[in-house]
């Protein structure tokens, strides 16, 4: 009996450790081939082996808001709901989808609303307009007590923007800076510390970072499964050591994206863990 109990405890601990490999994973969809609640649930169940939390990028596109929340509940994972922001009419559609969600769901399991993804980096709108968008979302979800943030590249996170966020989320990809993988983790954490110096006492989380397994070199940055594994392990270790919450990019390879952009997943497009990845922190 005691041997059986020890074995069960060991199994449960192993499952818990494995589930906590990532604080969270970014999950994108092909808007030209919309998923279903069943397909999302299936994907989230697969990702539950590696994380308890997923992030989506839009509410209105493919009716993701309703479907992703249902799928997250089905799979028993938490979710960051992203709102896509690029034009005023797009924001209006996202707000309508959010209002519909609020009218029909208690939003249990929703960790936060992320307003926009690299909006300022792409210069889709000016900072003042974007801050106004964030204020409108905060007012709408306030009765539910849901936190609101945004996600942008580290150097676009100004004090004025940060002041409006419940917590800060920053994107940084040393690969796209042409950094050799051996210096990539140091580079990312330098950017993190830069944002933290502006954010003060407000928590800073990493909303996107990752490394591709194949594709074209970008200056000194070389895509390969070995380099993806190295960067991933180093970032897992160093963020865990510092207590930084990191949403890794990304959950699954996105073959519909051109070139190297389609190869940042920890799972391949068939939803299998990529051969050569070791999901552990290299501490």
PDB file of C-alpha atoms in Angstrom:
ATOM      1  CA  UNK A   1       0.000   0.000   0.000  1.00  0.00           C
ATOM      2  CA  UNK A   2       2.786   2.400   0.947  1.00  0.00           C
ATOM      3  CA  UNK A   3       4.664   1.615  -2.284  1.00  0.00           C
ATOM      4  CA  UNK A   4       1.503   2.285  -4.277  1.00  0.00           C
ATOM      5  CA  UNK A   5       0.951   5.597  -2.465  1.00  0.00           C
ATOM      6  CA  UNK A   6       4.530   6.718  -3.119  1.00  0.00           C
ATOM      7  CA  UNK A   7       4.172   5.797  -6.778  1.00  0.00           C
ATOM      8  CA  UNK A   8       0.933   7.772  -7.095  1.00  0.00           C
ATOM      9  CA  UNK A   9       2.466  10.818  -5.431  1.00  0.00           C
ATOM     10  CA  UNK A  10       5.465  10.624  -7.762  1.00  0.00           C
ATOM     11  CA  UNK A  11       3.189  10.472 -10.792  1.00  0.00           C
ATOM     12  CA  UNK A  12       1.148  13.437  -9.581  1.00  0.00           C
ATOM     13  CA  UNK A  13       4.274  15.477  -8.915  1.00  0.00           C
ATOM     14  CA  UNK A  14       5.620  14.657 -12.358  1.00  0.00           C
ATOM     15  CA  UNK A  15       2.358  15.746 -13.955  1.00  0.00           C
ATOM     16  CA  UNK A  16       2.322  19.004 -11.981  1.00  0.00           C
ATOM     17  CA  UNK A  17       5.930  19.797 -12.855  1.00  0.00           C
ATOM     18  CA  UNK A  18       5.337  19.058 -16.512  1.00  0.00           C
ATOM     19  CA  UNK A  19       2.180  21.179 -16.595  1.00  0.00           C
ATOM     20  CA  UNK A  20       4.153  24.109 -15.203  1.00  0.00           C
ATOM     21  CA  UNK A  21       6.946  23.955 -17.810  1.00  0.00           C
ATOM     22  CA  UNK A  22       5.677  27.245 -19.262  1.00  0.00           C
ATOM     23  CA  UNK A  23       3.775  29.958 -17.417  1.00  0.00           C
ATOM     24  CA  UNK A  24       1.857  30.384 -20.672  1.00  0.00           C
ATOM     25  CA  UNK A  25       1.932  29.822 -24.437  1.00  0.00           C
ATOM     26  CA  UNK A  26       0.823  32.065 -27.291  1.00  0.00           C
ATOM     27  CA  UNK A  27      -1.771  30.442 -29.531  1.00  0.00           C
ATOM     28  CA  UNK A  28      -2.549  31.823 -32.989  1.00  0.00           C
ATOM     29  CA  UNK A  29      -5.060  30.718 -35.616  1.00  0.00           C
ATOM     30  CA  UNK A  30      -5.305  30.826 -39.382  1.00  0.00           C
ATOM     31  CA  UNK A  31      -8.137  33.300 -39.941  1.00  0.00           C
ATOM     32  CA  UNK A  32      -8.694  31.839 -43.408  1.00  0.00           C
ATOM     33  CA  UNK A  33      -9.453  28.433 -41.861  1.00  0.00           C
ATOM     34  CA  UNK A  34     -11.386  29.164 -38.693  1.00  0.00           C
ATOM     35  CA  UNK A  35     -11.220  26.636 -35.866  1.00  0.00           C
ATOM     36  CA  UNK A  36     -14.196  25.121 -34.038  1.00  0.00           C
ATOM     37  CA  UNK A  37     -14.793  24.770 -30.318  1.00  0.00           C
ATOM     38  CA  UNK A  38     -13.874  21.094 -30.669  1.00  0.00           C
ATOM     39  CA  UNK A  39     -10.608  21.786 -32.484  1.00  0.00           C
ATOM     40  CA  UNK A  40      -9.660  24.478 -29.969  1.00  0.00           C
ATOM     41  CA  UNK A  41     -10.498  22.149 -27.096  1.00  0.00           C
ATOM     42  CA  UNK A  42      -8.345  19.448 -28.664  1.00  0.00           C
ATOM     43  CA  UNK A  43      -5.406  21.846 -29.047  1.00  0.00           C
ATOM     44  CA  UNK A  44      -5.768  23.219 -25.512  1.00  0.00           C
ATOM     45  CA  UNK A  45      -5.860  19.692 -24.129  1.00  0.00           C
ATOM     46  CA  UNK A  46      -2.585  18.949 -25.933  1.00  0.00           C
ATOM     47  CA  UNK A  47      -1.030  22.165 -24.632  1.00  0.00           C
ATOM     48  CA  UNK A  48      -2.140  21.350 -21.090  1.00  0.00           C
ATOM     49  CA  UNK A  49       0.773  18.920 -20.962  1.00  0.00           C
ATOM     50  CA  UNK A  50       3.099  21.928 -21.000  1.00  0.00           C
ATOM     51  CA  UNK A  51       1.190  24.859 -19.509  1.00  0.00           C
ATOM     52  CA  UNK A  52      -1.964  25.835 -17.638  1.00  0.00           C
ATOM     53  CA  UNK A  53      -2.468  28.991 -19.672  1.00  0.00           C
ATOM     54  CA  UNK A  54      -2.928  30.094 -23.300  1.00  0.00           C
ATOM     55  CA  UNK A  55      -3.138  33.462 -24.976  1.00  0.00           C
ATOM     56  CA  UNK A  56      -5.246  34.282 -28.022  1.00  0.00           C
ATOM     57  CA  UNK A  57      -5.006  37.358 -30.257  1.00  0.00           C
ATOM     58  CA  UNK A  58      -8.517  38.371 -31.335  1.00  0.00           C
ATOM     59  CA  UNK A  59     -12.114  38.274 -30.110  1.00  0.00           C
ATOM     60  CA  UNK A  60     -14.103  38.915 -33.266  1.00  0.00           C
ATOM     61  CA  UNK A  61     -12.044  37.117 -35.917  1.00  0.00           C
ATOM     62  CA  UNK A  62     -13.582  33.659 -36.393  1.00  0.00           C
ATOM     63  CA  UNK A  63     -15.730  34.403 -33.314  1.00  0.00           C
ATOM     64  CA  UNK A  64     -12.731  33.474 -31.187  1.00  0.00           C
ATOM     65  CA  UNK A  65     -13.982  35.107 -27.995  1.00  0.00           C
ATOM     66  CA  UNK A  66     -16.880  32.733 -27.444  1.00  0.00           C
ATOM     67  CA  UNK A  67     -15.133  29.644 -28.782  1.00  0.00           C
ATOM     68  CA  UNK A  68     -11.808  30.118 -26.990  1.00  0.00           C
ATOM     69  CA  UNK A  69     -13.468  30.719 -23.622  1.00  0.00           C
ATOM     70  CA  UNK A  70     -15.585  27.575 -24.041  1.00  0.00           C
ATOM     71  CA  UNK A  71     -12.583  25.533 -25.164  1.00  0.00           C
ATOM     72  CA  UNK A  72     -10.460  26.776 -22.251  1.00  0.00           C
ATOM     73  CA  UNK A  73     -13.177  25.715 -19.810  1.00  0.00           C
ATOM     74  CA  UNK A  74     -13.505  22.351 -21.546  1.00  0.00           C
ATOM     75  CA  UNK A  75      -9.770  21.758 -21.270  1.00  0.00           C
ATOM     76  CA  UNK A  76      -9.409  23.223 -17.788  1.00  0.00           C
ATOM     77  CA  UNK A  77      -6.861  25.913 -18.681  1.00  0.00           C
ATOM     78  CA  UNK A  78      -6.761  29.649 -18.018  1.00  0.00           C
ATOM     79  CA  UNK A  79      -6.735  32.133 -20.871  1.00  0.00           C
ATOM     80  CA  UNK A  80      -5.485  35.579 -21.769  1.00  0.00           C
ATOM     81  CA  UNK A  81      -7.984  37.032 -24.245  1.00  0.00           C
ATOM     82  CA  UNK A  82      -6.337  39.214 -26.863  1.00  0.00           C
ATOM     83  CA  UNK A  83      -8.104  42.017 -28.704  1.00  0.00           C
ATOM     84  CA  UNK A  84      -6.811  42.767 -32.193  1.00  0.00           C
ATOM     85  CA  UNK A  85      -6.369  46.497 -32.768  1.00  0.00           C
ATOM     86  CA  UNK A  86      -5.262  48.016 -36.060  1.00  0.00           C
ATOM     87  CA  UNK A  87      -8.051  50.377 -37.202  1.00  0.00           C
ATOM     88  CA  UNK A  88     -10.982  52.114 -35.482  1.00  0.00           C
ATOM     89  CA  UNK A  89     -13.492  49.811 -37.179  1.00  0.00           C
ATOM     90  CA  UNK A  90     -11.514  46.761 -36.041  1.00  0.00           C
ATOM     91  CA  UNK A  91     -11.533  48.028 -32.468  1.00  0.00           C
ATOM     92  CA  UNK A  92     -15.302  48.533 -32.699  1.00  0.00           C
ATOM     93  CA  UNK A  93     -15.753  44.914 -33.804  1.00  0.00           C
ATOM     94  CA  UNK A  94     -13.569  43.694 -30.952  1.00  0.00           C
ATOM     95  CA  UNK A  95     -15.530  45.778 -28.441  1.00  0.00           C
ATOM     96  CA  UNK A  96     -18.816  44.343 -29.703  1.00  0.00           C
ATOM     97  CA  UNK A  97     -17.425  40.825 -29.345  1.00  0.00           C
ATOM     98  CA  UNK A  98     -16.240  41.643 -25.824  1.00  0.00           C
ATOM     99  CA  UNK A  99     -19.620  43.055 -24.847  1.00  0.00           C
ATOM    100  CA  UNK A 100     -21.360  39.956 -26.190  1.00  0.00           C
ATOM    101  CA  UNK A 101     -18.993  37.782 -24.184  1.00  0.00           C
ATOM    102  CA  UNK A 102     -19.650  39.782 -21.028  1.00  0.00           C
ATOM    103  CA  UNK A 103     -23.402  39.441 -21.574  1.00  0.00           C
ATOM    104  CA  UNK A 104     -23.249  35.675 -21.935  1.00  0.00           C
ATOM    105  CA  UNK A 105     -20.362  34.389 -19.819  1.00  0.00           C
ATOM    106  CA  UNK A 106     -18.997  34.876 -16.309  1.00  0.00           C
ATOM    107  CA  UNK A 107     -15.439  34.919 -17.733  1.00  0.00           C
ATOM    108  CA  UNK A 108     -14.175  32.613 -15.029  1.00  0.00           C
ATOM    109  CA  UNK A 109     -10.774  31.377 -16.108  1.00  0.00           C
ATOM    110  CA  UNK A 110      -9.953  34.597 -17.981  1.00  0.00           C
ATOM    111  CA  UNK A 111      -6.706  35.907 -16.496  1.00  0.00           C
ATOM    112  CA  UNK A 112      -6.743  39.237 -18.323  1.00  0.00           C
ATOM    113  CA  UNK A 113      -7.717  41.109 -21.472  1.00  0.00           C
ATOM    114  CA  UNK A 114      -4.771  42.075 -23.693  1.00  0.00           C
ATOM    115  CA  UNK A 115      -5.667  45.124 -25.780  1.00  0.00           C
ATOM    116  CA  UNK A 116      -3.676  44.974 -28.993  1.00  0.00           C
ATOM    117  CA  UNK A 117      -0.555  43.173 -30.121  1.00  0.00           C
ATOM    118  CA  UNK A 118       2.359  45.427 -31.138  1.00  0.00           C
ATOM    119  CA  UNK A 119      -0.035  48.213 -32.096  1.00  0.00           C
ATOM    120  CA  UNK A 120       2.510  50.957 -31.436  1.00  0.00           C
ATOM    121  CA  UNK A 121       5.333  49.001 -33.063  1.00  0.00           C
ATOM    122  CA  UNK A 122       3.294  48.724 -36.279  1.00  0.00           C
ATOM    123  CA  UNK A 123       2.163  52.365 -35.906  1.00  0.00           C
ATOM    124  CA  UNK A 124      -1.454  51.307 -36.407  1.00  0.00           C
ATOM    125  CA  UNK A 125      -2.536  54.217 -34.217  1.00  0.00           C
ATOM    126  CA  UNK A 126      -1.004  56.940 -32.089  1.00  0.00           C
ATOM    127  CA  UNK A 127      -0.294  56.520 -28.390  1.00  0.00           C
ATOM    128  CA  UNK A 128      -3.072  58.828 -27.195  1.00  0.00           C
ATOM    129  CA  UNK A 129      -5.738  56.987 -29.210  1.00  0.00           C
ATOM    130  CA  UNK A 130      -4.417  53.635 -28.058  1.00  0.00           C
ATOM    131  CA  UNK A 131      -4.508  54.675 -24.411  1.00  0.00           C
ATOM    132  CA  UNK A 132      -8.104  55.778 -24.952  1.00  0.00           C
ATOM    133  CA  UNK A 133      -8.915  52.306 -26.318  1.00  0.00           C
ATOM    134  CA  UNK A 134      -7.430  50.742 -23.184  1.00  0.00           C
ATOM    135  CA  UNK A 135      -9.490  53.028 -20.945  1.00  0.00           C
ATOM    136  CA  UNK A 136     -12.677  52.004 -22.758  1.00  0.00           C
ATOM    137  CA  UNK A 137     -11.911  48.312 -22.293  1.00  0.00           C
ATOM    138  CA  UNK A 138     -11.112  48.816 -18.607  1.00  0.00           C
ATOM    139  CA  UNK A 139     -14.420  50.609 -18.073  1.00  0.00           C
ATOM    140  CA  UNK A 140     -16.332  47.840 -19.834  1.00  0.00           C
ATOM    141  CA  UNK A 141     -14.809  44.933 -17.888  1.00  0.00           C
ATOM    142  CA  UNK A 142     -14.512  46.687 -14.516  1.00  0.00           C
ATOM    143  CA  UNK A 143     -17.707  45.075 -13.124  1.00  0.00           C
ATOM    144  CA  UNK A 144     -16.125  41.644 -13.718  1.00  0.00           C
ATOM    145  CA  UNK A 145     -12.899  42.600 -11.944  1.00  0.00           C
ATOM    146  CA  UNK A 146     -10.779  41.504 -14.907  1.00  0.00           C
ATOM    147  CA  UNK A 147      -7.324  42.970 -15.370  1.00  0.00           C
ATOM    148  CA  UNK A 148      -6.470  44.828 -18.575  1.00  0.00           C
ATOM    149  CA  UNK A 149      -3.086  45.219 -20.242  1.00  0.00           C
ATOM    150  CA  UNK A 150      -1.507  45.512 -23.696  1.00  0.00           C
ATOM    151  CA  UNK A 151       1.420  43.784 -25.401  1.00  0.00           C
ATOM    152  CA  UNK A 152       4.056  45.670 -27.351  1.00  0.00           C
ATOM    153  CA  UNK A 153       7.757  45.687 -28.063  1.00  0.00           C
ATOM    154  CA  UNK A 154       9.852  46.716 -25.101  1.00  0.00           C
ATOM    155  CA  UNK A 155      10.944  50.117 -26.441  1.00  0.00           C
ATOM    156  CA  UNK A 156       7.371  51.299 -27.111  1.00  0.00           C
ATOM    157  CA  UNK A 157       6.292  50.936 -23.468  1.00  0.00           C
ATOM    158  CA  UNK A 158       6.235  54.527 -22.243  1.00  0.00           C
ATOM    159  CA  UNK A 159       5.356  55.731 -18.756  1.00  0.00           C
ATOM    160  CA  UNK A 160       2.038  57.186 -19.973  1.00  0.00           C
ATOM    161  CA  UNK A 161       0.991  53.827 -21.416  1.00  0.00           C
ATOM    162  CA  UNK A 162       2.240  51.831 -18.443  1.00  0.00           C
ATOM    163  CA  UNK A 163       0.251  54.020 -16.052  1.00  0.00           C
ATOM    164  CA  UNK A 164      -2.987  52.820 -17.686  1.00  0.00           C
ATOM    165  CA  UNK A 165      -2.165  49.103 -17.439  1.00  0.00           C
ATOM    166  CA  UNK A 166      -2.947  46.774 -14.557  1.00  0.00           C
ATOM    167  CA  UNK A 167       0.362  45.045 -15.303  1.00  0.00           C
ATOM    168  CA  UNK A 168       2.879  45.360 -18.126  1.00  0.00           C
ATOM    169  CA  UNK A 169       3.507  42.914 -20.967  1.00  0.00           C
ATOM    170  CA  UNK A 170       6.526  43.230 -23.258  1.00  0.00           C
ATOM    171  CA  UNK A 171       7.585  41.490 -26.464  1.00  0.00           C
ATOM    172  CA  UNK A 172      11.233  40.934 -27.337  1.00  0.00           C
ATOM    173  CA  UNK A 173      12.801  38.616 -29.923  1.00  0.00           C
ATOM    174  CA  UNK A 174      16.605  38.567 -29.939  1.00  0.00           C
ATOM    175  CA  UNK A 175      16.327  36.518 -33.141  1.00  0.00           C
ATOM    176  CA  UNK A 176      14.801  39.515 -34.932  1.00  0.00           C
ATOM    177  CA  UNK A 177      17.596  41.696 -33.552  1.00  0.00           C
ATOM    178  CA  UNK A 178      20.150  39.464 -35.252  1.00  0.00           C
ATOM    179  CA  UNK A 179      21.649  38.317 -31.960  1.00  0.00           C
ATOM    180  CA  UNK A 180      23.648  35.102 -31.727  1.00  0.00           C
ATOM    181  CA  UNK A 181      21.770  32.535 -29.663  1.00  0.00           C
ATOM    182  CA  UNK A 182      24.608  32.463 -27.113  1.00  0.00           C
ATOM    183  CA  UNK A 183      23.847  36.087 -26.180  1.00  0.00           C
ATOM    184  CA  UNK A 184      20.092  35.926 -26.747  1.00  0.00           C
ATOM    185  CA  UNK A 185      18.923  35.298 -23.170  1.00  0.00           C
ATOM    186  CA  UNK A 186      21.137  38.102 -21.842  1.00  0.00           C
ATOM    187  CA  UNK A 187      19.733  40.430 -24.497  1.00  0.00           C
ATOM    188  CA  UNK A 188      16.131  39.605 -23.616  1.00  0.00           C
ATOM    189  CA  UNK A 189      16.692  40.193 -19.909  1.00  0.00           C
ATOM    190  CA  UNK A 190      18.442  43.504 -20.581  1.00  0.00           C
ATOM    191  CA  UNK A 191      15.276  44.606 -22.381  1.00  0.00           C
ATOM    192  CA  UNK A 192      13.177  43.339 -19.486  1.00  0.00           C
ATOM    193  CA  UNK A 193      15.217  45.348 -16.991  1.00  0.00           C
ATOM    194  CA  UNK A 194      14.864  48.424 -19.201  1.00  0.00           C
ATOM    195  CA  UNK A 195      11.073  48.128 -19.087  1.00  0.00           C
ATOM    196  CA  UNK A 196      11.128  47.393 -15.361  1.00  0.00           C
ATOM    197  CA  UNK A 197      13.050  50.609 -14.755  1.00  0.00           C
ATOM    198  CA  UNK A 198      10.171  52.531 -16.355  1.00  0.00           C
ATOM    199  CA  UNK A 199       7.391  50.437 -14.790  1.00  0.00           C
ATOM    200  CA  UNK A 200       8.593  50.915 -11.226  1.00  0.00           C
ATOM    201  CA  UNK A 201       6.572  48.821  -8.811  1.00  0.00           C
ATOM    202  CA  UNK A 202       4.188  47.618 -11.513  1.00  0.00           C
ATOM    203  CA  UNK A 203       4.678  43.957 -12.487  1.00  0.00           C
ATOM    204  CA  UNK A 204       6.280  43.302 -15.874  1.00  0.00           C
ATOM    205  CA  UNK A 205       5.568  40.043 -17.694  1.00  0.00           C
ATOM    206  CA  UNK A 206       6.983  38.770 -20.976  1.00  0.00           C
ATOM    207  CA  UNK A 207       4.171  38.405 -23.483  1.00  0.00           C
ATOM    208  CA  UNK A 208       6.212  37.069 -26.419  1.00  0.00           C
ATOM    209  CA  UNK A 209       9.679  35.697 -26.978  1.00  0.00           C
ATOM    210  CA  UNK A 210      10.923  32.648 -28.842  1.00  0.00           C
ATOM    211  CA  UNK A 211      13.307  31.226 -31.435  1.00  0.00           C
ATOM    212  CA  UNK A 212      12.549  29.521 -34.773  1.00  0.00           C
ATOM    213  CA  UNK A 213      13.526  25.947 -35.545  1.00  0.00           C
ATOM    214  CA  UNK A 214      14.057  26.540 -39.268  1.00  0.00           C
ATOM    215  CA  UNK A 215      14.140  29.263 -41.885  1.00  0.00           C
ATOM    216  CA  UNK A 216      16.580  31.942 -42.974  1.00  0.00           C
ATOM    217  CA  UNK A 217      19.376  33.373 -40.845  1.00  0.00           C
ATOM    218  CA  UNK A 218      18.862  36.920 -39.619  1.00  0.00           C
ATOM    219  CA  UNK A 219      22.339  38.396 -39.298  1.00  0.00           C
ATOM    220  CA  UNK A 220      23.978  36.396 -36.466  1.00  0.00           C
ATOM    221  CA  UNK A 221      20.716  34.692 -35.482  1.00  0.00           C
ATOM    222  CA  UNK A 222      20.485  31.160 -36.880  1.00  0.00           C
ATOM    223  CA  UNK A 223      17.221  29.164 -36.877  1.00  0.00           C
ATOM    224  CA  UNK A 224      17.623  25.520 -35.900  1.00  0.00           C
ATOM    225  CA  UNK A 225      16.017  23.036 -33.561  1.00  0.00           C
ATOM    226  CA  UNK A 226      19.213  23.087 -31.485  1.00  0.00           C
ATOM    227  CA  UNK A 227      19.076  26.878 -31.128  1.00  0.00           C
ATOM    228  CA  UNK A 228      15.344  26.870 -30.413  1.00  0.00           C
ATOM    229  CA  UNK A 229      15.999  24.321 -27.674  1.00  0.00           C
ATOM    230  CA  UNK A 230      18.931  26.310 -26.245  1.00  0.00           C
ATOM    231  CA  UNK A 231      17.062  29.612 -26.128  1.00  0.00           C
ATOM    232  CA  UNK A 232      13.886  28.046 -24.752  1.00  0.00           C
ATOM    233  CA  UNK A 233      15.701  26.221 -21.960  1.00  0.00           C
ATOM    234  CA  UNK A 234      17.756  29.259 -20.973  1.00  0.00           C
ATOM    235  CA  UNK A 235      14.694  31.492 -20.879  1.00  0.00           C
ATOM    236  CA  UNK A 236      12.718  28.963 -18.849  1.00  0.00           C
ATOM    237  CA  UNK A 237      15.538  28.763 -16.337  1.00  0.00           C
ATOM    238  CA  UNK A 238      16.291  32.435 -16.012  1.00  0.00           C
ATOM    239  CA  UNK A 239      12.699  33.647 -15.878  1.00  0.00           C
ATOM    240  CA  UNK A 240      11.893  31.039 -13.237  1.00  0.00           C
ATOM    241  CA  UNK A 241      14.942  32.079 -11.220  1.00  0.00           C
ATOM    242  CA  UNK A 242      13.787  35.692 -11.266  1.00  0.00           C
ATOM    243  CA  UNK A 243      10.091  34.983 -10.819  1.00  0.00           C
ATOM    244  CA  UNK A 244       9.186  36.461 -14.223  1.00  0.00           C
ATOM    245  CA  UNK A 245       5.955  35.287 -15.838  1.00  0.00           C
ATOM    246  CA  UNK A 246       6.643  34.457 -19.479  1.00  0.00           C
ATOM    247  CA  UNK A 247       4.206  33.620 -22.267  1.00  0.00           C
ATOM    248  CA  UNK A 248       6.385  31.773 -24.758  1.00  0.00           C
ATOM    249  CA  UNK A 249       5.972  32.199 -28.511  1.00  0.00           C
ATOM    250  CA  UNK A 250       4.573  29.992 -29.638  1.00  0.00           C
ATOM    251  CA  UNK A 251       2.475  26.943 -28.938  1.00  0.00           C
ATOM    252  CA  UNK A 252       2.239  25.433 -32.427  1.00  0.00           C
ATOM    253  CA  UNK A 253       4.026  26.022 -35.739  1.00  0.00           C
ATOM    254  CA  UNK A 254       1.911  28.239 -37.979  1.00  0.00           C
ATOM    255  CA  UNK A 255       2.490  26.949 -41.490  1.00  0.00           C
ATOM    256  CA  UNK A 256       0.198  29.590 -42.937  1.00  0.00           C
ATOM    257  CA  UNK A 257       2.764  32.253 -42.016  1.00  0.00           C
ATOM    258  CA  UNK A 258       5.539  32.947 -44.527  1.00  0.00           C
ATOM    259  CA  UNK A 259       9.118  31.783 -44.110  1.00  0.00           C
ATOM    260  CA  UNK A 260      10.695  31.656 -40.683  1.00  0.00           C
ATOM    261  CA  UNK A 261       7.597  33.107 -38.986  1.00  0.00           C
ATOM    262  CA  UNK A 262       5.842  29.767 -39.292  1.00  0.00           C
ATOM    263  CA  UNK A 263       8.427  27.861 -37.228  1.00  0.00           C
ATOM    264  CA  UNK A 264       8.404  29.289 -33.705  1.00  0.00           C
ATOM    265  CA  UNK A 265       6.177  26.590 -32.172  1.00  0.00           C
ATOM    266  CA  UNK A 266       7.154  24.046 -29.555  1.00  0.00           C
ATOM    267  CA  UNK A 267       4.739  21.672 -31.332  1.00  0.00           C
ATOM    268  CA  UNK A 268       4.831  21.058 -35.060  1.00  0.00           C
ATOM    269  CA  UNK A 269       1.747  21.652 -37.191  1.00  0.00           C
ATOM    270  CA  UNK A 270       0.658  18.051 -36.512  1.00  0.00           C
ATOM    271  CA  UNK A 271       0.559  18.904 -32.791  1.00  0.00           C
ATOM    272  CA  UNK A 272       3.566  16.771 -31.883  1.00  0.00           C
ATOM    273  CA  UNK A 273       6.404  18.010 -29.708  1.00  0.00           C
ATOM    274  CA  UNK A 274       9.255  18.866 -32.070  1.00  0.00           C
ATOM    275  CA  UNK A 275      11.961  16.240 -32.074  1.00  0.00           C
ATOM    276  CA  UNK A 276      15.020  17.718 -30.403  1.00  0.00           C
ATOM    277  CA  UNK A 277      13.205  19.944 -27.893  1.00  0.00           C
ATOM    278  CA  UNK A 278      13.780  19.151 -24.212  1.00  0.00           C
ATOM    279  CA  UNK A 279      11.147  20.813 -22.084  1.00  0.00           C
ATOM    280  CA  UNK A 280      13.210  21.643 -19.065  1.00  0.00           C
ATOM    281  CA  UNK A 281      14.951  24.705 -17.732  1.00  0.00           C
ATOM    282  CA  UNK A 282      18.701  24.666 -18.378  1.00  0.00           C
ATOM    283  CA  UNK A 283      19.700  25.905 -14.911  1.00  0.00           C
TER     284      UNK A 283
END
